[in-house]
XYZ file of C-alpha atoms in Angstrom:
723
model
C 0.018 0.012 -0.167
C 2.798 2.411 0.665
C 4.541 1.715 -2.220
C 1.200 1.709 -4.330
C 0.354 5.216 -3.077
C 3.657 6.645 -3.846
C 3.686 5.559 -7.603
C 0.337 7.110 -7.992
C 1.408 10.142 -6.024
C 5.043 10.669 -6.983
C 6.580 9.567 -4.065
C 4.272 11.319 -1.715
C 4.711 8.527 1.052
C 6.062 9.427 4.578
C 7.338 8.045 7.438
C 6.702 10.112 10.409
C 8.836 8.577 13.622
C 9.951 9.653 16.896
C 13.416 8.943 18.681
C 12.306 5.431 20.450
C 13.737 3.318 17.402
C 17.308 5.434 18.284
C 17.024 3.381 21.719
C 17.624 0.258 20.218
C 21.754 -1.186 20.243
C 20.687 -1.908 16.343
C 19.099 1.432 15.501
C 21.217 2.201 12.732
C 19.572 -0.948 11.221
C 16.028 0.018 11.940
C 16.765 3.457 10.384
C 17.895 1.791 7.302
C 15.056 -0.306 6.813
C 12.797 2.601 6.467
C 15.791 5.177 4.431
C 15.840 1.981 2.161
C 11.731 1.544 1.895
C 11.695 5.645 1.190
C 14.394 5.262 -1.768
C 12.820 2.197 -3.187
C 9.669 3.969 -3.495
C 11.230 7.164 -4.333
C 9.808 9.215 -1.587
C 13.115 11.095 -0.586
C 12.999 15.219 -1.398
C 9.305 14.634 -2.556
C 6.796 17.224 -1.109
C 4.206 15.015 1.161
C 6.640 12.061 0.752
C 10.204 11.185 2.774
C 10.299 11.126 6.449
C 9.626 13.162 9.300
C 11.955 12.565 12.436
C 10.685 14.695 15.178
C 12.318 14.597 18.639
C 10.966 17.704 20.068
C 12.636 21.079 20.600
C 16.297 19.634 18.951
C 16.417 21.650 15.319
C 19.628 24.415 15.803
C 18.090 25.770 12.798
C 20.538 29.233 12.703
C 23.291 26.938 13.128
C 26.080 28.524 11.465
C 25.431 31.667 13.420
C 25.680 29.860 16.935
C 28.833 28.175 15.983
C 31.284 30.717 16.209
C 30.039 32.193 18.988
C 29.118 28.945 20.968
C 32.972 27.347 20.112
C 34.915 30.793 20.222
C 35.833 30.493 16.408
C 35.906 34.273 16.298
C 39.182 34.333 18.191
C 40.996 30.657 18.403
C 39.830 27.160 16.026
C 39.884 24.544 16.321
C 37.751 24.047 19.245
C 37.947 21.157 21.351
C 34.553 18.635 20.991
C 33.670 15.128 22.460
C 31.169 12.773 21.945
C 29.335 12.447 25.307
C 28.485 8.697 24.973
C 31.914 7.396 24.790
C 33.166 9.870 27.311
C 31.032 8.979 29.998
C 31.627 5.062 29.018
C 35.376 5.392 29.464
C 35.341 7.574 32.649
C 32.187 6.376 34.689
C 33.818 2.950 34.704
C 30.842 1.544 32.709
C 33.756 -0.386 30.219
C 34.932 -2.199 33.199
C 31.408 -4.189 33.282
C 31.199 -4.723 29.802
C 29.937 -8.440 29.040
C 28.799 -8.032 25.552
C 31.831 -9.911 23.367
C 32.533 -8.380 20.069
C 32.221 -12.153 18.918
C 28.660 -11.790 19.976
C 27.668 -9.335 17.036
C 30.217 -9.713 14.695
C 29.496 -11.340 11.278
C 30.604 -15.304 11.270
C 32.418 -14.146 8.254
C 34.696 -11.587 9.505
C 38.481 -12.507 10.064
C 38.737 -13.173 13.873
C 41.953 -12.262 14.498
C 41.378 -8.536 13.644
C 38.667 -8.102 15.065
C 39.139 -9.268 18.712
C 39.183 -7.146 22.108
C 36.462 -5.475 23.783
C 33.766 -2.621 23.308
C 36.206 -0.185 24.530
C 39.459 -1.353 22.453
C 37.343 -0.383 19.641
C 36.714 3.102 20.720
C 40.510 3.429 21.605
C 41.117 2.516 17.953
C 39.120 4.740 16.299
C 40.616 7.612 18.825
C 44.149 6.844 17.390
C 43.447 6.520 13.915
C 41.300 9.923 13.949
C 38.161 8.613 13.652
C 36.623 10.052 16.942
C 37.245 12.729 19.188
C 38.897 12.047 23.143
C 38.971 14.152 25.618
C 41.033 14.511 27.873
C 42.860 13.877 24.931
C 46.751 12.963 25.559
C 48.208 11.731 28.751
C 50.496 15.136 29.332
C 49.333 18.657 29.598
C 49.127 20.008 26.162
C 50.210 23.228 27.466
C 53.850 21.881 27.253
C 53.961 20.173 24.248
C 54.433 23.117 22.110
C 57.261 23.732 24.064
C 59.411 20.809 24.009
C 58.602 20.445 20.001
C 60.039 24.216 19.552
C 63.266 22.848 21.755
C 63.325 19.724 20.165
C 63.275 22.180 16.603
C 60.316 20.081 15.102
C 57.152 21.321 14.145
C 54.124 20.581 16.631
C 52.499 18.019 14.277
C 55.809 15.716 13.611
C 56.965 15.918 17.276
C 53.451 14.633 18.500
C 54.022 11.803 15.771
C 57.100 11.147 16.510
C 56.394 10.514 20.613
C 53.362 8.699 19.535
C 55.731 6.481 17.735
C 58.084 6.085 20.230
C 55.780 5.618 23.434
C 56.810 8.807 24.766
C 53.302 10.063 24.391
C 50.126 8.416 24.390
C 46.226 9.133 24.256
C 44.889 9.289 27.448
C 42.163 6.877 26.359
C 44.300 4.318 26.537
C 44.606 4.369 30.735
C 41.646 6.461 31.655
C 42.077 5.411 35.061
C 45.523 7.190 35.641
C 45.601 10.307 37.508
C 47.065 12.367 35.042
C 43.666 10.924 32.254
C 40.569 11.453 33.563
C 38.294 14.405 34.236
C 38.479 16.645 37.075
C 36.362 19.446 36.987
C 32.810 19.170 35.011
C 30.454 22.311 34.861
C 26.644 21.022 33.500
C 24.693 23.471 31.797
C 21.029 23.114 29.863
C 21.409 19.126 31.009
C 20.088 17.027 34.045
C 23.091 14.420 33.578
C 22.234 12.517 37.079
C 18.496 12.831 36.826
C 17.381 12.268 33.443
C 19.553 11.756 30.221
C 23.308 10.250 31.949
C 23.054 6.532 31.330
C 24.507 4.137 33.293
C 23.528 6.457 36.125
C 24.863 4.146 39.265
C 28.034 4.293 37.536
C 28.272 7.920 37.638
C 27.296 8.118 40.817
C 30.119 5.606 41.851
C 32.994 6.608 39.726
C 32.804 10.595 38.733
C 31.210 11.430 42.348
C 32.508 8.332 44.455
C 29.123 8.640 46.588
C 27.089 5.921 47.457
C 25.402 4.115 44.617
C 23.239 1.097 43.841
C 25.290 -1.100 41.108
C 24.788 -3.976 41.989
C 27.363 -6.028 39.315
C 30.930 -6.891 39.373
C 33.868 -5.684 37.472
C 35.579 -7.720 34.649
C 38.773 -8.391 37.277
C 36.538 -9.903 40.308
C 34.475 -11.816 37.696
C 37.094 -13.074 36.021
C 36.218 -12.126 32.497
C 38.132 -11.175 29.374
C 39.649 -7.647 29.879
C 40.320 -5.321 27.280
C 43.389 -5.426 25.215
C 44.135 -1.881 24.384
C 43.195 -0.056 27.540
C 45.163 -0.341 30.778
C 43.394 -2.289 33.784
C 43.615 -1.316 37.185
C 42.623 -3.971 39.623
C 41.218 -0.657 41.901
C 39.411 1.945 39.711
C 39.692 5.307 41.346
C 36.025 6.418 42.576
C 35.057 10.150 42.940
C 37.195 11.073 39.852
C 35.476 14.254 39.970
C 37.046 17.249 42.064
C 34.287 19.811 41.259
C 31.062 19.506 39.956
C 29.113 22.954 38.871
C 25.502 22.746 37.761
C 23.672 25.780 36.373
C 19.871 25.295 36.425
C 16.576 27.252 37.438
C 15.052 24.234 39.375
C 16.532 22.008 41.925
C 17.262 18.832 40.053
C 18.848 15.561 40.958
C 21.874 17.197 39.424
C 21.923 20.064 41.326
C 21.722 18.042 44.513
C 24.833 16.057 43.874
C 26.750 19.193 42.621
C 29.699 21.099 44.640
C 28.061 24.610 43.612
C 25.146 25.274 41.945
C 24.708 28.444 40.270
C 20.723 29.431 39.770
C 19.798 30.696 36.687
C 17.123 32.340 34.875
C 13.825 30.550 33.522
C 12.180 31.390 29.729
C 10.635 34.343 31.079
C 13.529 35.923 33.041
C 15.983 36.515 30.313
C 16.519 37.225 26.515
C 17.318 34.508 24.306
C 16.819 32.504 21.011
C 14.386 29.344 20.316
C 13.950 26.889 17.382
C 12.540 23.761 17.139
C 12.043 21.186 14.305
C 7.986 21.568 15.079
C 8.137 24.208 13.151
C 10.109 26.905 10.901
C 10.086 29.952 12.684
C 12.630 31.462 15.108
C 11.048 32.985 18.468
C 12.643 34.821 21.486
C 12.476 34.409 24.835
C 11.761 37.666 26.578
C 12.664 38.980 30.010
C 9.319 39.756 31.438
C 10.677 40.298 34.946
C 14.250 40.145 36.334
C 15.993 36.696 37.190
C 14.598 35.810 41.298
C 16.785 36.084 43.871
C 20.709 35.561 42.993
C 19.752 33.770 39.864
C 21.594 34.969 36.453
C 21.032 34.539 32.788
C 23.160 32.252 31.517
C 25.114 34.460 29.864
C 25.724 36.615 32.444
C 26.878 33.640 34.822
C 29.297 32.612 31.888
C 30.227 36.311 31.460
C 31.087 36.277 35.117
C 32.953 32.990 34.648
C 35.144 34.657 32.168
C 35.459 37.700 34.272
C 36.624 35.896 37.622
C 38.471 33.361 35.684
C 40.630 36.380 33.335
C 41.452 38.079 36.923
C 42.761 34.404 38.425
C 44.996 33.443 35.763
C 47.319 36.654 36.268
C 50.786 35.552 37.613
C 49.761 31.553 36.559
C 48.613 31.754 32.761
C 49.242 33.768 29.974
C 49.621 33.652 26.487
C 49.979 29.707 25.916
C 50.153 27.331 23.218
C 47.465 24.293 23.143
C 48.182 21.495 21.185
C 44.362 20.457 20.028
C 44.050 17.087 18.440
C 41.178 17.324 15.669
C 39.646 14.345 14.166
C 39.375 13.499 10.148
C 35.863 15.536 9.822
C 33.183 15.468 7.606
C 32.542 17.856 5.260
C 36.367 18.125 4.912
C 38.995 17.272 3.197
C 40.178 14.499 5.649
C 36.917 12.796 5.483
C 38.950 10.985 2.585
C 42.011 10.457 4.488
C 41.451 6.368 4.633
C 39.849 5.353 1.413
C 40.358 1.754 1.739
C 40.320 -0.983 4.195
C 41.706 0.193 7.593
C 44.979 0.238 8.802
C 46.392 1.319 12.317
C 49.421 2.983 12.917
C 50.060 1.624 16.430
C 49.426 -1.798 14.912
C 52.518 -1.219 12.119
C 50.367 -1.507 9.133
C 51.156 2.018 8.372
C 53.029 5.291 9.304
C 51.671 7.876 11.358
C 50.656 10.681 9.016
C 48.646 13.543 11.359
C 45.536 14.407 9.860
C 45.496 11.123 7.404
C 46.228 8.044 9.371
C 45.654 10.048 13.065
C 44.231 12.635 14.166
C 45.508 16.043 13.372
C 47.759 18.003 15.763
C 47.326 21.604 15.676
C 48.921 24.346 17.883
C 46.180 26.952 19.145
C 47.209 30.003 20.804
C 45.079 31.142 24.434
C 45.473 34.119 25.700
C 43.912 33.249 29.118
C 44.491 36.699 30.788
C 42.079 37.932 28.229
C 39.429 35.506 28.220
C 36.358 38.009 29.534
C 37.699 40.964 26.912
C 37.409 37.690 23.949
C 34.418 36.644 25.622
C 32.533 40.188 25.120
C 33.713 40.495 21.701
C 33.192 39.346 18.229
C 36.962 38.186 16.809
C 39.371 38.736 14.291
C 38.956 35.341 12.879
C 35.177 36.383 11.356
C 36.910 38.777 8.863
C 39.901 36.975 8.395
C 38.654 33.406 7.789
C 35.020 34.013 7.468
C 32.224 31.672 8.170
C 30.503 28.495 7.070
C 29.529 25.082 7.619
C 28.794 21.876 6.150
C 31.688 22.263 4.300
C 31.359 25.491 2.358
C 32.456 29.044 3.545
C 31.582 32.346 2.529
C 33.034 36.088 3.615
C 31.765 37.854 6.443
C 33.388 41.124 6.378
C 30.250 43.240 5.902
C 28.392 41.187 8.731
C 30.866 42.183 11.150
C 31.063 45.900 10.409
C 27.164 45.737 10.722
C 27.558 44.467 14.208
C 29.945 46.990 14.953
C 27.415 49.909 14.416
C 24.646 47.366 15.767
C 26.258 46.836 18.861
C 29.076 49.553 19.284
C 32.594 49.001 19.092
C 35.648 48.484 22.187
C 37.215 51.428 22.449
C 40.490 50.044 24.170
C 42.021 46.941 25.584
C 42.841 43.460 24.181
C 39.770 43.754 21.937
C 39.585 47.295 20.983
C 38.093 47.740 17.634
C 35.618 44.860 18.122
C 32.207 44.658 18.139
C 30.955 44.526 21.452
C 28.759 41.343 22.805
C 27.941 42.607 26.206
C 24.352 41.337 26.893
C 22.270 38.390 25.812
C 20.955 40.374 23.247
C 24.068 41.624 21.723
C 24.750 37.811 21.442
C 21.548 36.945 19.696
C 22.165 39.748 17.077
C 25.433 37.982 16.304
C 23.926 34.821 15.826
C 20.980 36.515 13.558
C 23.522 38.306 11.751
C 25.816 35.731 11.002
C 23.350 32.786 10.095
C 22.172 32.542 6.721
C 18.704 30.871 7.735
C 18.244 34.865 9.673
C 20.099 37.430 7.123
C 19.297 37.411 3.311
C 22.218 38.516 2.303
C 24.349 35.541 3.976
C 21.801 33.027 2.486
C 22.462 34.013 -1.110
C 26.177 34.245 -0.206
C 25.924 31.088 0.694
C 24.086 29.519 -1.822
C 26.992 30.970 -4.169
C 29.287 29.348 -2.203
C 27.717 25.937 -2.607
C 27.134 26.490 -6.622
C 30.633 26.908 -6.981
C 30.794 23.263 -5.983
C 28.007 21.860 -8.224
C 28.367 24.282 -11.062
C 24.660 25.431 -10.796
C 23.208 28.623 -9.801
C 21.436 27.680 -6.536
C 21.461 31.443 -5.547
C 17.343 31.663 -6.799
C 16.321 29.733 -3.812
C 16.950 32.700 -1.547
C 17.440 35.958 -4.057
C 13.590 36.819 -2.602
C 14.783 37.054 0.435
C 18.053 38.808 0.315
C 16.971 42.123 1.788
C 15.397 40.295 4.452
C 17.400 40.949 8.080
C 15.798 39.339 11.402
C 17.106 41.684 14.289
C 15.971 40.648 17.954
C 13.320 43.600 17.875
C 11.969 42.161 14.619
C 11.142 38.353 16.518
C 9.883 40.417 19.748
C 7.102 41.756 17.387
C 6.067 38.932 15.618
C 8.268 35.502 15.507
C 9.420 35.218 12.027
C 9.721 32.524 9.435
C 13.196 31.546 8.242
C 15.084 31.504 5.418
C 16.482 28.703 3.288
C 19.817 27.690 3.699
C 22.481 25.427 1.797
C 23.596 23.819 4.910
C 20.159 22.188 5.458
C 18.749 19.691 2.769
C 15.300 20.798 2.849
C 14.086 24.497 1.911
C 11.904 26.713 3.919
C 9.243 28.183 1.259
C 5.897 30.059 0.983
C 5.340 27.301 -1.772
C 7.458 23.891 0.008
C 7.174 22.330 3.672
C 10.526 21.635 4.873
C 11.366 18.550 3.469
C 14.839 16.560 3.796
C 17.128 15.685 0.538
C 14.605 18.209 -1.221
C 17.406 20.249 -2.752
C 19.340 17.235 -3.386
C 16.437 15.711 -6.165
C 15.135 18.908 -7.344
C 18.584 21.258 -7.071
C 20.717 18.618 -8.128
C 22.889 18.885 -5.085
C 25.033 15.645 -4.581
C 24.301 13.774 -1.530
C 27.409 14.523 1.045
C 28.313 10.592 0.330
C 31.237 8.372 -1.185
C 29.305 7.867 -4.055
C 27.400 11.279 -4.053
C 24.226 9.305 -3.999
C 21.834 7.553 -1.894
C 23.685 4.089 -0.341
C 21.887 0.933 -0.037
C 25.475 -0.770 0.033
C 28.174 0.379 2.895
C 31.704 -1.280 1.901
C 33.757 0.099 4.714
C 35.836 -3.029 6.401
C 34.354 -2.530 9.845
C 30.912 -2.320 7.819
C 31.456 -5.511 6.151
C 33.235 -7.259 9.806
C 30.272 -6.655 11.523
C 27.902 -7.593 8.576
C 26.120 -4.829 7.938
C 27.103 -3.735 4.688
C 23.464 -4.278 3.470
C 20.427 -4.101 5.610
C 19.870 -6.773 7.870
C 17.994 -7.590 10.772
C 19.632 -7.115 13.795
C 17.743 -9.153 16.948
C 18.525 -6.898 20.548
C 21.498 -7.331 22.528
C 22.008 -9.787 25.309
C 23.193 -7.433 27.730
C 23.809 -10.353 30.636
C 22.591 -8.081 33.600
C 19.682 -10.372 34.716
C 20.472 -14.082 35.081
C 22.602 -13.954 37.996
C 20.421 -11.660 39.548
C 17.218 -13.622 39.408
C 16.149 -15.335 42.654
C 19.336 -14.848 44.372
C 18.210 -11.997 46.985
C 14.696 -13.296 47.357
C 12.052 -10.947 49.783
C 9.871 -13.774 49.669
C 7.710 -12.542 46.398
C 8.119 -13.899 43.049
C 10.141 -12.451 40.582
C 10.452 -11.835 36.525
C 12.644 -10.768 34.206
C 10.992 -7.978 32.040
C 12.347 -5.918 29.107
C 13.018 -2.452 30.232
C 11.314 0.554 28.280
C 11.482 4.301 28.605
C 9.175 6.291 26.653
C 9.091 10.395 27.180
C 6.206 11.021 29.869
C 3.203 12.643 29.771
C 3.476 14.509 32.808
C 6.639 16.825 32.354
C 9.239 17.836 29.763
C 11.833 15.233 30.298
C 12.690 15.863 34.115
C 11.224 19.804 33.865
C 7.947 19.668 35.644
C 8.214 16.612 36.769
C 7.971 17.989 40.500
C 5.257 20.060 39.789
C 2.341 19.736 42.365
C -0.275 19.588 39.557
C 2.053 17.079 37.392
C 2.462 15.286 40.508
C -0.845 14.768 41.406
C -1.616 13.901 37.900
C 0.703 10.816 38.197
C 0.355 9.554 41.571
C 2.820 11.641 43.046
C 6.156 10.045 42.474
C 7.984 7.364 40.380
C 5.762 4.811 39.032
C 6.563 1.946 36.218
C 3.800 0.004 34.200
C 3.236 -3.491 33.668
C 1.086 -5.611 31.980
C -1.973 -7.402 33.606
C -0.538 -10.941 32.937
C 2.763 -10.010 34.259
C 1.129 -8.291 37.470
C -0.924 -11.269 37.974
C 1.466 -13.498 38.086
C 3.787 -11.696 40.327
C 0.829 -11.389 42.988
C 1.385 -7.208 42.285
C -1.714 -5.186 42.060
C -2.187 -1.930 40.946
C -0.194 1.104 43.002
C 1.682 -1.914 45.116
C 5.322 -0.914 45.640
C 7.256 -2.575 43.776
C 11.068 -3.093 42.732
C 12.805 -3.526 39.684
C 16.642 -4.324 39.463
C 19.650 -5.776 37.448
C 23.052 -5.515 37.888
C 23.417 -2.151 36.996
C 21.252 -0.993 39.876
C 17.521 -1.034 41.178
C 14.286 1.378 40.824
C 11.476 1.189 43.586
C 8.552 2.834 42.733
C 4.792 2.566 42.639
C 2.575 -0.181 40.080
C 0.268 0.845 37.509
C -1.104 -2.445 36.133
C -2.487 -1.596 32.521
C -4.041 -3.693 29.484
C -2.235 -1.206 27.165
C 1.092 -3.150 28.183
C 2.018 -5.435 26.246
C 3.203 -9.081 28.045
C 7.115 -9.446 28.720
C 7.538 -5.766 29.152
C 7.633 -2.818 31.865
C 8.035 0.765 31.289
C 9.137 3.897 33.066
C 8.294 6.681 31.604
C 11.612 9.080 31.567
C 12.428 11.690 33.178
C 11.263 10.583 37.129
C 13.839 12.192 39.422
C 14.924 10.831 42.773
C 13.897 13.559 44.573
C 10.225 13.026 45.651
C 8.637 10.107 47.455
C 10.627 7.294 46.848
C 11.609 4.998 49.239
C 14.413 2.722 49.663
C 15.352 -0.358 47.405
C 15.558 -3.486 49.053
C 17.946 -5.445 47.455
C 20.590 -2.125 47.683
C 19.721 -0.042 50.638
C 19.810 2.906 49.118
C 17.487 5.629 48.066
C 15.378 3.978 44.950
C 16.942 5.171 41.524
C 15.438 6.661 38.076
C 14.882 4.933 35.051
C 18.814 5.269 33.851
C 19.798 3.096 37.500
C 19.352 -0.117 35.736
C 20.691 1.008 32.005
C 24.597 1.427 31.307
C 26.261 2.502 27.952
C 27.342 -0.182 25.174
C 28.719 1.529 22.148
C 28.671 -0.064 19.070
C 31.797 -0.197 16.773
C 29.726 0.797 13.679
C 29.366 4.210 15.111
C 33.356 4.623 15.526
C 33.949 4.629 11.777
C 35.815 7.769 10.345
C 37.671 8.958 7.456
C 35.370 7.506 5.145
C 33.234 10.003 3.912
C 29.499 10.260 5.361
C 31.288 7.956 8.050
C 33.272 10.784 9.360
C 32.983 12.699 12.833
C 31.056 15.720 13.232
C 30.128 17.866 16.339
C 26.594 16.148 16.939
C 26.427 14.258 13.666
C 27.858 10.978 14.230
C 29.398 8.737 16.735
C 28.635 6.649 19.549
C 25.051 6.252 20.855
C 23.566 5.534 24.561
C 21.143 2.652 24.047
C 18.600 1.061 26.668
C 15.803 -0.787 25.144
C 17.897 -3.981 24.559
C 17.966 -4.007 28.820
C 16.341 -5.948 31.336
C 14.976 -6.078 34.825
C 13.922 -8.477 37.211
C 10.520 -7.382 38.884
C 8.995 -8.286 42.372
C 6.519 -6.767 45.019
C 8.195 -5.352 47.753
C 8.249 -6.743 50.998
C 9.003 -4.064 53.015
C 8.607 -0.517 52.218
C 11.571 1.764 54.153
C 11.634 5.390 53.591
C 15.178 5.499 54.933
C 14.244 8.426 57.239
C 16.918 7.619 59.770
C 20.249 9.195 60.940
C 22.867 9.371 58.415
C 20.313 9.197 54.983
C 20.064 12.790 54.670
C 24.022 12.592 53.390
C 23.786 10.763 50.304
C 24.762 12.947 48.127
C 28.223 13.700 49.997
C 31.065 12.169 48.897
C 32.843 8.810 50.139
C 36.053 9.467 52.069
């Protein structure tokens, strides 16, 4: 029927999907099933056809205007980026408990001698071959490496390459538990890491924070499992790696409760900001109807204050320093074709270490620490010198920089003399609006012209009618404005065509950003072939091995059963926001709830509203049961994200407060998500990399025997670090 409709309507069959499929381990194969069907039916890029992937407020439309501001690209390049899944997998000790063997997901046709080891081994190989970023990057302070290279009379990249080959320098990921190789401080902003998004919650509590956790499993050392080959093993892993955890939030979230310092920030109605979504094509303002309450400040003012204090604190300690940054082989850059044939690992002697080709590039970036505040509050000279761009195309921005100098005024003295001011949040918003092709018609025309140089076709007609349109902050305060079509997106924002991914590829004959320039069914990378994913095949859920050794081992007298763990988005909050609102709590039973089927509830002698416990090797949850005929037997659901701050008793199996939905999950990375240097299989910020899945997980469910609210002495210090 789908194909027949596409045939009769010239491709107007559409798939609308949310992020649920992305929560399975083999999520990419799930998506390729949809993509293949759409390609075969000729639906991609057709109005009314293709696919619409909706994940909520997660489309940063003026991205190329935001990036220079967010990453300081106006003052120094390249920035340090990191994919958070690999970061937390390594530094919260989750890799120490990895039970999924590579042989379980490898193709039977693969060369086992080349594809051994553990999952973290593949992440380490990916980092040293330049496929993925790393953080921390090297096992020595990068501020001293440039000086060492100068003393040796060598270029920095050559010196680092030689040091890597002789073993005097290494990637931090090869020994993530060494004192010099793990993170010491962390700032969390616009995230509730410990109360919502962080998979492997209990591992983070134990290894990053060093506080009480509900972790039940034993690591590979205690269980006698096969240890990684590329990563140094420590029998006792350090706990409490972080010396400082700072959180910016407008509510006392779970993350705030565990933080050393909480900086109260403004809410939507207390600050000036920008807002875009994938649900509509408009750009919205957030405007301050009132000042932030008490000591709260807007995000911009908080970071401006930190920059000012930091600049003063560096005096006598840090000056103008040369920092060495490792840069992976980026998508939409020449380096994405750096490794065109089969995989060659320099550390295995299969090739030479060539920075930017067989390994990351090693680039010197000059940091002027005492002038951090001066740079934070001004638009830097690299926008004049190098311009701006995105997705592999660049354009000149001298005219926009001059305009911003006139609009925001310029600094008259100091290290930023003559540079446009970015003093206030509105100044920052104007920078984004002026630099982004989506909100500045002249920039849009320049961006399309830059793309035309690659294709040999004139694409500027897509923005010519909006060339004189310049959206200012006061414009969107008066009325939200529809954005302008930009070549950094594959769909159009047009009065006659609704946004449709791939539209410009089909109708403007713009090649896809793939190895072939076309839509591809077949993926020929060596790792894709080795893991049996050259073509679309069915991949069953993985066995996480977290329940078999837990069931019926520590009985409380009630029946136990293993059920598939599902965490859909909830109706009583937006992620964790509003989940502790009294109205929402009243509508949702006033605390943590878990849904299970009538059949499973009957088997376990659980009645609606009973207190139940759910646990596996990763942790435990205590919640009330919602028994429903709408839940399929064999699965159990906990809506994401219910925090551990309201009406949560202790867990019988752990003896600590019951956890959140991510207390029973753990990151399990997939090697094919680590591929780089191969056209579309190349790293890009917020584009490609490892993903934390959770839908393959199982938990043991049982009715609670004793409900202990842990009101005794000492239970109010759970968030304090264990000394």
